[in-house]
């Protein structure tokens, strides 16, 4: 069980670092809002986080 928790923690940290490297601080905020909304079972907070991430992934509309 501790090995699974360690692997999970490493994966989460690596994923957060990848998001921050690619999308900056706004990406981390969006990911944080999405995670908090899911854990707190708050659809509005998770929706805001999902919209922020979607806007970052979509990029500027040219």
Coordinates of C-alpha atoms in Angstrom, one line a residue:
X1 CA 0.0 0.0 0.0
X2 CA 2.8 2.6 0.8
X3 CA 4.3 1.9 -2.7
X4 CA 1.0 2.7 -4.4
X5 CA 0.7 6.0 -2.4
X6 CA 4.3 6.9 -3.3
X7 CA 3.8 6.2 -7.0
X8 CA 0.5 8.1 -7.0
X9 CA 2.2 11.1 -5.3
X10 CA 5.1 11.1 -7.8
X11 CA 2.6 11.0 -10.7
X12 CA 0.6 13.9 -9.3
X13 CA 3.7 16.0 -8.7
X14 CA 5.0 15.2 -12.2
X15 CA 1.7 16.1 -13.8
X16 CA 1.5 19.4 -11.9
X17 CA 5.0 20.3 -13.0
X18 CA 4.1 19.4 -16.6
X19 CA 1.0 21.6 -16.5
X20 CA 3.0 24.5 -14.9
X21 CA 5.8 24.2 -17.5
X22 CA 3.4 24.2 -20.4
X23 CA 0.6 26.5 -19.3
X24 CA 2.2 28.5 -16.4
X25 CA 0.6 29.6 -13.2
X26 CA -2.9 29.8 -14.7
X27 CA -2.8 26.2 -15.6
X28 CA -1.9 25.2 -12.0
X29 CA -4.7 27.4 -10.7
X30 CA -7.2 25.7 -13.1
X31 CA -6.0 22.3 -12.1
X32 CA -6.2 23.2 -8.5
X33 CA -9.8 24.5 -8.9
X34 CA -10.8 21.4 -10.7
X35 CA -9.2 19.1 -8.1
X36 CA -10.8 21.0 -5.2
X37 CA -14.2 21.1 -6.9
X38 CA -14.1 17.3 -7.4
X39 CA -13.0 16.6 -3.9
X40 CA -15.5 19.0 -2.3
X41 CA -18.2 17.8 -4.7
X42 CA -18.8 21.3 -5.8
X43 CA -19.9 21.4 -9.5
X44 CA -19.4 25.2 -9.8
X45 CA -15.7 25.2 -8.6
X46 CA -14.8 22.2 -10.7
X47 CA -16.6 23.7 -13.7
X48 CA -14.5 26.9 -13.4
X49 CA -11.3 24.9 -13.2
X50 CA -12.3 22.9 -16.3
X51 CA -13.2 26.0 -18.2
X52 CA -9.8 27.6 -17.3
X53 CA -8.0 24.5 -18.5
X54 CA -10.1 24.3 -21.6
X55 CA -9.3 27.9 -22.5
X56 CA -5.6 27.3 -22.0
X57 CA -5.6 24.2 -24.1
X58 CA -7.6 25.8 -26.9
X59 CA -5.3 28.8 -27.1
X60 CA -6.0 32.1 -28.7
X61 CA -8.7 32.0 -31.4
X62 CA -7.0 33.4 -34.6

